[in-house]
Amino acid sequence: MMRDAQLYVETCQVCQRDKPRTQAPLGLLKPLPIPERPGESLSMDFMDTLVTSKSGMRQIFVIVDRLSKYARLIVMPKTAKTEYVIRLFKEKWVRDFGLPNSIVSDRDVGFTSELWKAAAAEQGTQLQMTSGNHPEANGQDEQMNRAVQHLLRHYIKPNQVDWDEKLALVASLYNNVVHSAIGVSPNSLHHTFRPRLPLDFLISDNQPTVTPDTLEFAYHYEQKKQEAVEHMQKAQAAMIESENKHRRPSTFQVGDKVWVKSSELGQEFGISRKLMPQYFGPWEVLDIVGTDPDGPSYVIRIPGHLRTYPVFHASKLAAFEETDQFPSRRSMLPPTMDGEVDIDDIVDHREMHVQKPPGRGRPPKPKLQFRVHFRHHTDPKEDRWFTREELMQTAPQIVARYERDVLKGKRQMAAD
């Protein structure tokens, strides 16, 4: 009896939808592979300062080499077209260091545009994008952003409008300080030497210099690079051991049903986020994708009208628990205050024969009906059939999308 009660509660749809999860998040930490040389792999991000400078700049285009940790901080206006970003990248990075093999970034519109993808393909660069709303996957740039903000606080004026004038100083300070991940300064590893700093004349340099373009110079640099790689490997191992203590492996498979955190979906106007359900769904897992360093991402069959990118990291999902042990259990979803139910999606259609009226004339055309799945209802038995005319009064956008994506495609296949 106790086990039946526990199973009944665990498979309660309302409980699964509304209650927050207290377990460790899904997705074990899996760092990206360490590049073999500087310039091979980059990470990119756009940092919004939320302050427009005297010269009209507001954003910082952050480019960081994933091996040497060398960074370029490039000022940008609040809005910048993709063509402008591509030109900045070529002028501020490619001109000096060449083309990278790969670029790690989030899914900012500047990195997901077709123009950016075409430019990357043209230069033979692989784009590795993290899943949406998951900044942890691009941790290097997130740490860099915090470092830039911390340094800017020390040097800008109280009105903050001169931040872009201090950006060169901030970049110099960062690139010339020993980085904890590699054990040397980014400048010394990226440029093969340590640039002279303004206060170096106060400290005598007793280290012997090695002549560039010699075997001895190459040997010393390769040794420094290998030590940096070993330093990164140790740091990664320590981070994996620490982080995975508070994570769980994700075991979702294609075909499973999962809940998606409501925070990952668009918020309706006038609706309190705090009083919303914790999760929406359940929806089917279509594919396992992504190169996120802390676990897999999944393609979810979300309703088309939500207009949300359908790839979600494992930490944004929860398993859907169901059982056939209680066949007589009625729908556990509470009735709405206004007696209305939200449509989740159209899942099927059919043509219904219309009886010919008495008399002569052509027979009437069959009426189109759509099978509707309601939001938060998981049992297919609760789906209902409606005529096109009925749905056009309450959900015209969903009907239009279904006719565009499904019916039009089937007509084209029949024509072919």
CSV table of C-alpha atoms in Angstrom, one decimal:
chain,number,residue,atom,x,y,z
A,1,MET,CA,0.0,0.0,0.0
A,2,MET,CA,2.8,2.4,0.9
A,3,ARG,CA,4.6,1.6,-2.3
A,4,ASP,CA,1.5,2.2,-4.4
A,5,ALA,CA,0.9,5.6,-2.7
A,6,GLN,CA,4.5,6.6,-3.4
A,7,LEU,CA,4.3,5.6,-7.0
A,8,TYR,CA,1.0,7.5,-7.4
A,9,VAL,CA,2.6,10.7,-6.1
A,10,GLU,CA,5.8,10.2,-8.2
A,11,THR,CA,3.8,9.9,-11.4
A,12,CYS,CA,1.4,12.8,-10.5
A,13,GLN,CA,1.6,15.2,-13.5
A,14,VAL,CA,0.8,18.3,-11.5
A,15,CYS,CA,3.5,17.5,-8.9
A,16,GLN,CA,6.1,16.9,-11.7
A,17,ARG,CA,5.1,20.1,-13.4
A,18,ASP,CA,4.9,22.5,-10.5
A,19,LYS,CA,7.5,21.3,-7.9
A,20,PRO,CA,11.1,22.4,-8.1
A,21,ARG,CA,13.8,19.6,-8.2
A,22,THR,CA,16.2,19.5,-5.3
A,23,GLN,CA,18.6,16.9,-6.8
A,24,ALA,CA,21.9,17.6,-8.2
A,25,PRO,CA,21.7,19.0,-11.8
A,26,LEU,CA,22.1,16.6,-14.8
A,27,GLY,CA,25.2,16.6,-17.0
A,28,LEU,CA,28.7,15.6,-15.9
A,29,LEU,CA,31.6,18.0,-16.6
A,30,LYS,CA,33.5,17.1,-19.8
A,31,PRO,CA,36.0,19.9,-20.7
A,32,LEU,CA,36.8,20.6,-24.3
A,33,PRO,CA,40.1,19.2,-25.5
A,34,ILE,CA,43.2,21.4,-25.0
A,35,PRO,CA,44.4,22.9,-28.3
A,36,GLU,CA,47.9,21.9,-29.5
A,37,ARG,CA,49.1,25.5,-30.2
A,38,PRO,CA,48.1,29.1,-29.9
A,39,GLY,CA,45.7,30.4,-32.5
A,40,GLU,CA,44.2,27.0,-33.1
A,41,SER,CA,41.0,27.5,-31.1
A,42,LEU,CA,39.3,30.6,-29.9
A,43,SER,CA,36.3,31.5,-27.7
A,44,MET,CA,34.2,34.5,-28.3
A,45,ASP,CA,31.5,36.5,-26.5
A,46,PHE,CA,29.8,39.9,-26.6
A,47,MET,CA,29.8,41.7,-23.2
A,48,ASP,CA,27.3,44.4,-22.8
A,49,THR,CA,28.5,47.1,-20.4
A,50,LEU,CA,25.0,48.7,-20.2
A,51,VAL,CA,26.8,52.1,-20.4
A,52,THR,CA,27.2,54.1,-23.6
A,53,SER,CA,30.6,55.8,-23.7
A,54,LYS,CA,31.3,59.3,-24.9
A,55,SER,CA,32.3,57.9,-28.2
A,56,GLY,CA,29.0,55.9,-28.6
A,57,MET,CA,30.4,52.5,-27.7
A,58,ARG,CA,28.6,50.1,-25.4
A,59,GLN,CA,29.7,46.5,-26.0
A,60,ILE,CA,33.0,44.6,-25.8
A,61,PHE,CA,33.8,41.9,-28.4
A,62,VAL,CA,35.8,39.4,-26.3
A,63,ILE,CA,38.2,37.1,-28.2
A,64,VAL,CA,40.3,34.7,-26.1
A,65,ASP,CA,42.8,32.1,-27.3
A,66,ARG,CA,41.9,28.8,-25.6
A,67,LEU,CA,45.5,27.7,-25.1
A,68,SER,CA,47.5,30.8,-24.3
A,69,LYS,CA,44.5,32.6,-22.8
A,70,TYR,CA,45.6,35.7,-24.7
A,71,ALA,CA,42.7,38.1,-25.1
A,72,ARG,CA,41.7,40.9,-27.5
A,73,LEU,CA,39.0,43.3,-26.2
A,74,ILE,CA,37.3,45.2,-29.0
A,75,VAL,CA,34.8,48.0,-28.5
A,76,MET,CA,31.5,48.0,-30.4
A,77,PRO,CA,28.3,50.0,-30.5
A,78,LYS,CA,25.1,48.7,-28.9
A,79,THR,CA,23.9,47.2,-32.2
A,80,ALA,CA,26.3,45.9,-34.8
A,81,LYS,CA,25.6,44.1,-38.0
A,82,THR,CA,27.2,40.7,-38.7
A,83,GLU,CA,29.2,42.2,-41.5
A,84,TYR,CA,30.7,44.7,-39.0
A,85,VAL,CA,31.6,41.9,-36.6
A,86,ILE,CA,33.3,39.9,-39.3
A,87,ARG,CA,35.3,42.9,-40.3
A,88,LEU,CA,36.4,43.5,-36.7
A,89,PHE,CA,37.5,39.9,-36.3
A,90,LYS,CA,39.6,40.0,-39.5
A,91,GLU,CA,41.2,43.4,-38.6
A,92,LYS,CA,41.8,42.8,-34.9
A,93,TRP,CA,42.7,39.1,-34.9
A,94,VAL,CA,43.1,37.3,-38.3
A,95,ARG,CA,45.4,40.0,-39.6
A,96,ASP,CA,47.9,39.3,-36.7
A,97,PHE,CA,47.4,35.7,-35.8
A,98,GLY,CA,45.7,33.9,-38.8
A,99,LEU,CA,42.6,31.9,-39.0
A,100,PRO,CA,41.5,29.5,-36.2
A,101,ASN,CA,40.4,25.9,-36.7
A,102,SER,CA,37.5,26.3,-34.3
A,103,ILE,CA,35.5,29.0,-32.5
A,104,VAL,CA,33.5,28.3,-29.3
A,105,SER,CA,30.7,30.7,-28.6
A,106,ASP,CA,27.2,31.0,-27.2
A,107,ARG,CA,24.1,31.3,-29.4
A,108,ASP,CA,24.0,35.1,-29.7
A,109,VAL,CA,22.3,36.2,-32.9
A,110,GLY,CA,25.7,37.5,-34.1
A,111,PHE,CA,27.1,33.9,-34.0
A,112,THR,CA,24.0,32.1,-35.3
A,113,SER,CA,23.4,34.2,-38.4
A,114,GLU,CA,23.8,32.6,-41.8
A,115,LEU,CA,26.3,35.2,-42.8
A,116,TRP,CA,28.6,34.4,-39.9
A,117,LYS,CA,28.3,30.6,-40.6
A,118,ALA,CA,29.1,31.2,-44.3
A,119,ALA,CA,32.2,33.3,-43.4
A,120,ALA,CA,33.4,30.5,-41.0
A,121,ALA,CA,32.8,27.8,-43.6
A,122,GLU,CA,34.7,29.9,-46.2
A,123,GLN,CA,37.8,30.1,-44.0
A,124,GLY,CA,37.6,26.5,-42.9
A,125,THR,CA,36.6,27.3,-39.3
A,126,GLN,CA,34.4,25.0,-37.3
A,127,LEU,CA,31.8,26.7,-35.1
A,128,GLN,CA,31.1,25.1,-31.7
A,129,MET,CA,28.0,26.7,-30.1
A,130,THR,CA,26.7,26.0,-26.6
A,131,SER,CA,23.1,25.3,-26.0
A,132,GLY,CA,20.9,28.3,-25.2
A,133,ASN,CA,20.8,29.9,-21.8
A,134,HIS,CA,23.8,27.8,-20.6
A,135,PRO,CA,26.7,30.2,-20.1
A,136,GLU,CA,28.6,27.6,-18.0
A,137,ALA,CA,29.5,25.8,-21.2
A,138,ASN,CA,31.6,28.7,-22.3
A,139,GLY,CA,33.3,29.2,-19.0
A,140,GLN,CA,36.5,30.8,-20.3
A,141,ASP,CA,34.7,33.8,-21.7
A,142,GLU,CA,32.5,34.1,-18.6
A,143,GLN,CA,35.6,34.2,-16.4
A,144,MET,CA,37.2,36.7,-18.8
A,145,ASN,CA,34.1,39.0,-18.6
A,146,ARG,CA,34.3,39.0,-14.8
A,147,ALA,CA,38.0,39.9,-14.9
A,148,VAL,CA,37.3,42.8,-17.3
A,149,GLN,CA,34.5,44.1,-15.2
A,150,HIS,CA,36.7,43.9,-12.1
A,151,LEU,CA,39.6,45.8,-13.7
A,152,LEU,CA,37.4,48.4,-15.2
A,153,ARG,CA,35.9,49.3,-11.8
A,154,HIS,CA,39.4,50.4,-10.6
A,155,TYR,CA,40.0,52.8,-13.5
A,156,ILE,CA,36.8,54.4,-14.8
A,157,LYS,CA,35.3,57.7,-13.6
A,158,PRO,CA,32.2,57.7,-11.4
A,159,ASN,CA,30.0,58.5,-14.4
A,160,GLN,CA,31.5,55.4,-16.2
A,161,VAL,CA,31.4,57.0,-19.7
A,162,ASP,CA,35.1,56.6,-20.2
A,163,TRP,CA,35.2,52.8,-19.9
A,164,ASP,CA,36.3,52.3,-23.5
A,165,GLU,CA,39.3,54.6,-23.1
A,166,LYS,CA,40.6,52.3,-20.3
A,167,LEU,CA,40.0,49.1,-22.3
A,168,ALA,CA,43.6,49.0,-23.7
A,169,LEU,CA,45.0,49.3,-20.2
A,170,VAL,CA,42.8,46.5,-19.0
A,171,ALA,CA,43.8,44.2,-21.8
A,172,SER,CA,47.5,44.9,-21.2
A,173,LEU,CA,47.1,44.2,-17.4
A,174,TYR,CA,45.3,40.9,-18.1
A,175,ASN,CA,47.7,39.7,-20.8
A,176,ASN,CA,50.9,40.4,-18.8
A,177,VAL,CA,49.8,38.8,-15.5
A,178,VAL,CA,50.5,35.1,-14.8
A,179,HIS,CA,47.3,33.2,-15.6
A,180,SER,CA,46.3,30.6,-13.1
A,181,ALA,CA,45.3,28.1,-15.7
A,182,ILE,CA,48.7,28.0,-17.6
A,183,GLY,CA,51.2,29.1,-15.0
A,184,VAL,CA,52.6,31.9,-17.2
A,185,SER,CA,51.3,35.2,-18.7
A,186,PRO,CA,49.2,35.0,-21.8
A,187,ASN,CA,51.6,37.3,-23.6
A,188,SER,CA,54.7,35.2,-23.0
A,189,LEU,CA,53.0,32.0,-24.3
A,190,HIS,CA,51.1,33.6,-27.2
A,191,HIS,CA,54.0,35.9,-28.5
A,192,THR,CA,56.9,33.6,-27.4
A,193,PHE,CA,58.3,36.4,-25.2
A,194,ARG,CA,57.3,38.7,-22.3
A,195,PRO,CA,56.8,42.3,-23.5
A,196,ARG,CA,58.6,45.0,-21.6
A,197,LEU,CA,56.4,46.7,-19.1
A,198,PRO,CA,56.5,50.4,-17.9
A,199,LEU,CA,58.0,49.5,-14.5
A,200,ASP,CA,60.5,46.9,-15.7
A,201,PHE,CA,63.4,49.4,-15.4
A,202,LEU,CA,63.0,49.3,-11.6
A,203,ILE,CA,63.7,45.6,-11.5
A,204,SER,CA,66.8,44.1,-12.8
A,205,ASP,CA,66.3,41.1,-15.1
A,206,ASN,CA,68.9,38.5,-14.3
A,207,GLN,CA,67.4,35.8,-16.6
A,208,PRO,CA,69.6,35.0,-19.6
A,209,THR,CA,68.0,36.0,-22.9
A,210,VAL,CA,67.7,33.5,-25.8
A,211,THR,CA,68.2,34.6,-29.4
A,212,PRO,CA,65.1,34.2,-31.5
A,213,ASP,CA,65.1,32.0,-34.6
A,214,THR,CA,67.5,29.5,-33.0
A,215,LEU,CA,67.1,25.9,-31.9
A,216,GLU,CA,67.6,26.9,-28.3
A,217,PHE,CA,64.8,29.5,-28.6
A,218,ALA,CA,62.5,26.9,-30.1
A,219,TYR,CA,63.4,24.4,-27.5
A,220,HIS,CA,62.7,26.8,-24.6
A,221,TYR,CA,59.3,27.8,-26.1
A,222,GLU,CA,58.2,24.2,-26.7
A,223,GLN,CA,59.1,23.4,-23.1
A,224,LYS,CA,57.1,26.4,-21.9
A,225,LYS,CA,54.1,25.4,-24.0
A,226,GLN,CA,54.3,21.8,-22.7
A,227,GLU,CA,54.4,23.0,-19.1
A,228,ALA,CA,51.4,25.2,-19.8
A,229,VAL,CA,49.4,22.2,-21.2
A,230,GLU,CA,50.3,20.1,-18.2
A,231,HIS,CA,49.2,22.9,-16.0
A,232,MET,CA,45.9,23.1,-17.8
A,233,GLN,CA,45.4,19.3,-17.6
A,234,LYS,CA,45.9,19.4,-13.8
A,235,ALA,CA,43.5,22.3,-13.5
A,236,GLN,CA,40.9,20.5,-15.6
A,237,ALA,CA,41.3,17.3,-13.5
A,238,ALA,CA,40.8,19.2,-10.3
A,239,MET,CA,37.8,21.0,-11.7
A,240,ILE,CA,36.2,17.8,-12.9
A,241,GLU,CA,36.6,16.1,-9.5
A,242,SER,CA,35.2,19.1,-7.7
A,243,GLU,CA,32.3,19.9,-10.0
A,244,ASN,CA,31.1,16.3,-10.7
A,245,LYS,CA,30.5,15.8,-7.0
A,246,HIS,CA,27.5,18.0,-7.4
A,247,ARG,CA,26.2,16.6,-10.7
A,248,ARG,CA,24.5,13.5,-12.0
A,249,PRO,CA,25.0,11.7,-15.3
A,250,SER,CA,22.3,12.3,-17.9
A,251,THR,CA,20.7,9.1,-19.2
A,252,PHE,CA,18.0,10.5,-21.5
A,253,GLN,CA,17.5,8.5,-24.8
A,254,VAL,CA,15.8,9.3,-28.1
A,255,GLY,CA,12.1,8.7,-27.6
A,256,ASP,CA,12.0,9.5,-23.9
A,257,LYS,CA,9.6,12.2,-22.6
A,258,VAL,CA,11.1,15.0,-20.5
A,259,TRP,CA,10.0,18.2,-18.8
A,260,VAL,CA,11.6,21.5,-19.8
A,261,LYS,CA,12.3,24.3,-17.3
A,262,SER,CA,9.8,27.1,-17.8
A,263,SER,CA,12.6,29.6,-17.5
A,264,GLU,CA,13.9,28.3,-20.9
A,265,LEU,CA,10.7,29.3,-22.6
A,266,GLY,CA,9.3,32.7,-23.4
A,267,GLN,CA,7.4,34.5,-20.7
A,268,GLU,CA,3.9,35.7,-21.5
A,269,PHE,CA,3.0,39.3,-20.8
A,270,GLY,CA,1.4,40.0,-17.4
A,271,ILE,CA,2.3,36.5,-16.1
A,272,SER,CA,4.4,36.3,-12.9
A,273,ARG,CA,7.5,34.1,-13.4
A,274,LYS,CA,7.5,33.1,-9.7
A,275,LEU,CA,3.9,31.7,-9.9
A,276,MET,CA,4.4,29.9,-13.2
A,277,PRO,CA,4.8,26.1,-13.3
A,278,GLN,CA,8.4,25.0,-12.8
A,279,TYR,CA,8.4,22.9,-16.0
A,280,PHE,CA,6.4,22.6,-19.3
A,281,GLY,CA,5.9,19.5,-21.3
A,282,PRO,CA,6.4,16.6,-21.3
A,283,TRP,CA,7.8,16.5,-24.8
A,284,GLU,CA,9.8,13.9,-26.7
A,285,VAL,CA,13.5,13.7,-27.1
A,286,LEU,CA,14.4,13.7,-30.8
A,287,ASP,CA,18.2,13.7,-30.8
A,288,ILE,CA,21.3,13.9,-28.6
A,289,VAL,CA,23.6,16.7,-29.8
A,290,GLY,CA,26.1,19.3,-28.8
A,291,THR,CA,29.7,19.7,-27.7
A,292,ASP,CA,29.0,21.3,-24.3
A,293,PRO,CA,31.9,20.7,-22.0
A,294,ASP,CA,29.6,19.8,-19.1
A,295,GLY,CA,27.3,17.3,-20.6
A,296,PRO,CA,25.0,16.5,-23.5
A,297,SER,CA,22.3,18.6,-25.0
A,298,TYR,CA,19.0,17.3,-26.4
A,299,VAL,CA,16.7,18.2,-29.3
A,300,ILE,CA,13.2,18.4,-27.9
A,301,ARG,CA,10.0,18.2,-29.8
A,302,ILE,CA,8.5,21.5,-28.5
A,303,PRO,CA,5.4,23.0,-30.1
A,304,GLY,CA,6.3,25.1,-33.1
A,305,HIS,CA,4.3,28.2,-31.9
A,306,LEU,CA,6.7,28.6,-28.9
A,307,ARG,CA,9.4,29.9,-31.3
A,308,THR,CA,12.2,28.7,-29.0
A,309,TYR,CA,15.4,27.0,-30.1
A,310,PRO,CA,14.6,23.3,-29.5
A,311,VAL,CA,18.1,22.3,-28.1
A,312,PHE,CA,18.3,22.2,-24.3
A,313,HIS,CA,21.2,21.2,-22.0
A,314,ALA,CA,20.6,18.3,-19.7
A,315,SER,CA,20.5,20.6,-16.6
A,316,LYS,CA,17.4,22.3,-18.0
A,317,LEU,CA,15.4,19.0,-18.3
A,318,ALA,CA,13.7,16.6,-15.9
A,319,ALA,CA,12.6,13.1,-16.4
A,320,PHE,CA,8.9,12.4,-17.0
A,321,GLU,CA,7.6,9.7,-14.7
A,322,GLU,CA,4.6,7.7,-15.8
A,323,THR,CA,2.9,4.4,-15.0
A,324,ASP,CA,0.0,2.2,-16.3
A,325,GLN,CA,-0.7,1.0,-12.8
A,326,PHE,CA,-3.6,3.4,-12.2
A,327,PRO,CA,-5.7,3.2,-15.4
A,328,SER,CA,-8.8,4.8,-13.8
A,329,ARG,CA,-6.9,7.9,-12.6
A,330,ARG,CA,-8.5,11.0,-14.1
A,331,SER,CA,-6.7,14.0,-15.4
A,332,MET,CA,-4.7,15.5,-12.6
A,333,LEU,CA,-4.6,19.0,-14.1
A,334,PRO,CA,-6.7,21.6,-12.3
A,335,PRO,CA,-9.5,23.3,-14.2
A,336,THR,CA,-8.8,26.8,-15.4
A,337,MET,CA,-10.5,29.8,-13.8
A,338,ASP,CA,-12.1,30.9,-17.1
A,339,GLY,CA,-13.0,27.4,-18.3
A,340,GLU,CA,-10.6,27.6,-21.2
A,341,VAL,CA,-7.7,25.3,-22.0
A,342,ASP,CA,-4.5,26.3,-23.9
A,343,ILE,CA,-3.7,24.5,-27.1
A,344,ASP,CA,-0.3,23.0,-27.2
A,345,ASP,CA,-0.1,21.9,-30.8
A,346,ILE,CA,-1.9,20.2,-33.7
A,347,VAL,CA,-0.8,16.6,-34.0
A,348,ASP,CA,-2.8,15.3,-36.9
A,349,HIS,CA,-5.5,16.1,-39.5
A,350,ARG,CA,-8.2,14.4,-41.5
A,351,GLU,CA,-10.8,15.1,-44.1
A,352,MET,CA,-14.4,14.5,-43.1
A,353,HIS,CA,-17.0,13.7,-45.7
A,354,VAL,CA,-19.9,16.2,-45.9
A,355,GLN,CA,-23.3,14.8,-46.9
A,356,LYS,CA,-24.6,16.1,-50.2
A,357,PRO,CA,-27.7,18.2,-49.8
A,358,PRO,CA,-30.8,17.1,-51.8
A,359,GLY,CA,-31.1,18.3,-55.3
A,360,ARG,CA,-28.6,18.7,-58.1
A,361,GLY,CA,-25.2,20.2,-58.0
A,362,ARG,CA,-21.7,19.2,-57.1
A,363,PRO,CA,-21.0,17.4,-53.9
A,364,PRO,CA,-19.5,19.7,-51.2
A,365,LYS,CA,-15.8,19.5,-50.5
A,366,PRO,CA,-14.7,17.5,-47.5
A,367,LYS,CA,-14.2,19.5,-44.3
A,368,LEU,CA,-10.7,19.6,-42.8
A,369,GLN,CA,-10.4,18.6,-39.1
A,370,PHE,CA,-7.4,18.9,-36.8
A,371,ARG,CA,-6.5,16.8,-33.8
A,372,VAL,CA,-5.5,19.1,-31.0
A,373,HIS,CA,-3.2,18.3,-28.1
A,374,PHE,CA,-3.8,20.5,-25.0
A,375,ARG,CA,-1.1,22.1,-22.9
A,376,HIS,CA,-0.1,20.1,-19.8
A,377,HIS,CA,-2.2,17.1,-20.9
A,378,THR,CA,0.0,14.1,-21.4
A,379,ASP,CA,-2.6,11.4,-22.2
A,380,PRO,CA,-3.3,11.2,-26.0
A,381,LYS,CA,-6.8,10.1,-25.1
A,382,GLU,CA,-7.5,13.7,-24.1
A,383,ASP,CA,-6.8,15.0,-27.6
A,384,ARG,CA,-9.8,16.4,-29.4
A,385,TRP,CA,-10.8,16.9,-33.0
A,386,PHE,CA,-11.9,20.4,-34.2
A,387,THR,CA,-12.9,21.8,-37.6
A,388,ARG,CA,-10.6,24.3,-39.3
A,389,GLU,CA,-13.3,27.0,-38.8
A,390,GLU,CA,-13.5,26.4,-35.1
A,391,LEU,CA,-9.7,26.6,-34.6
A,392,MET,CA,-9.3,29.7,-36.8
A,393,GLN,CA,-11.4,31.6,-34.2
A,394,THR,CA,-9.2,30.6,-31.2
A,395,ALA,CA,-5.8,29.6,-32.6
A,396,PRO,CA,-5.2,31.0,-36.1
A,397,GLN,CA,-1.4,31.1,-35.7
A,398,ILE,CA,-1.2,27.5,-34.8
A,399,VAL,CA,-3.4,26.5,-37.7
A,400,ALA,CA,-1.3,28.7,-40.1
A,401,ARG,CA,1.9,27.2,-38.9
A,402,TYR,CA,0.6,23.6,-39.3
A,403,GLU,CA,-0.7,24.2,-42.8
A,404,ARG,CA,2.6,25.8,-43.8
A,405,ASP,CA,4.9,23.2,-42.3
A,406,VAL,CA,2.9,20.0,-42.6
A,407,LEU,CA,0.1,20.3,-45.2
A,408,LYS,CA,2.2,22.2,-47.7
A,409,GLY,CA,5.0,19.7,-47.4
A,410,LYS,CA,2.7,16.8,-48.0
A,411,ARG,CA,1.1,18.4,-51.0
A,412,GLN,CA,4.6,19.0,-52.5
A,413,MET,CA,5.5,15.4,-51.9
A,414,ALA,CA,2.4,14.2,-53.6
A,415,ALA,CA,3.1,16.5,-56.6
A,416,ASP,CA,6.6,15.1,-56.9
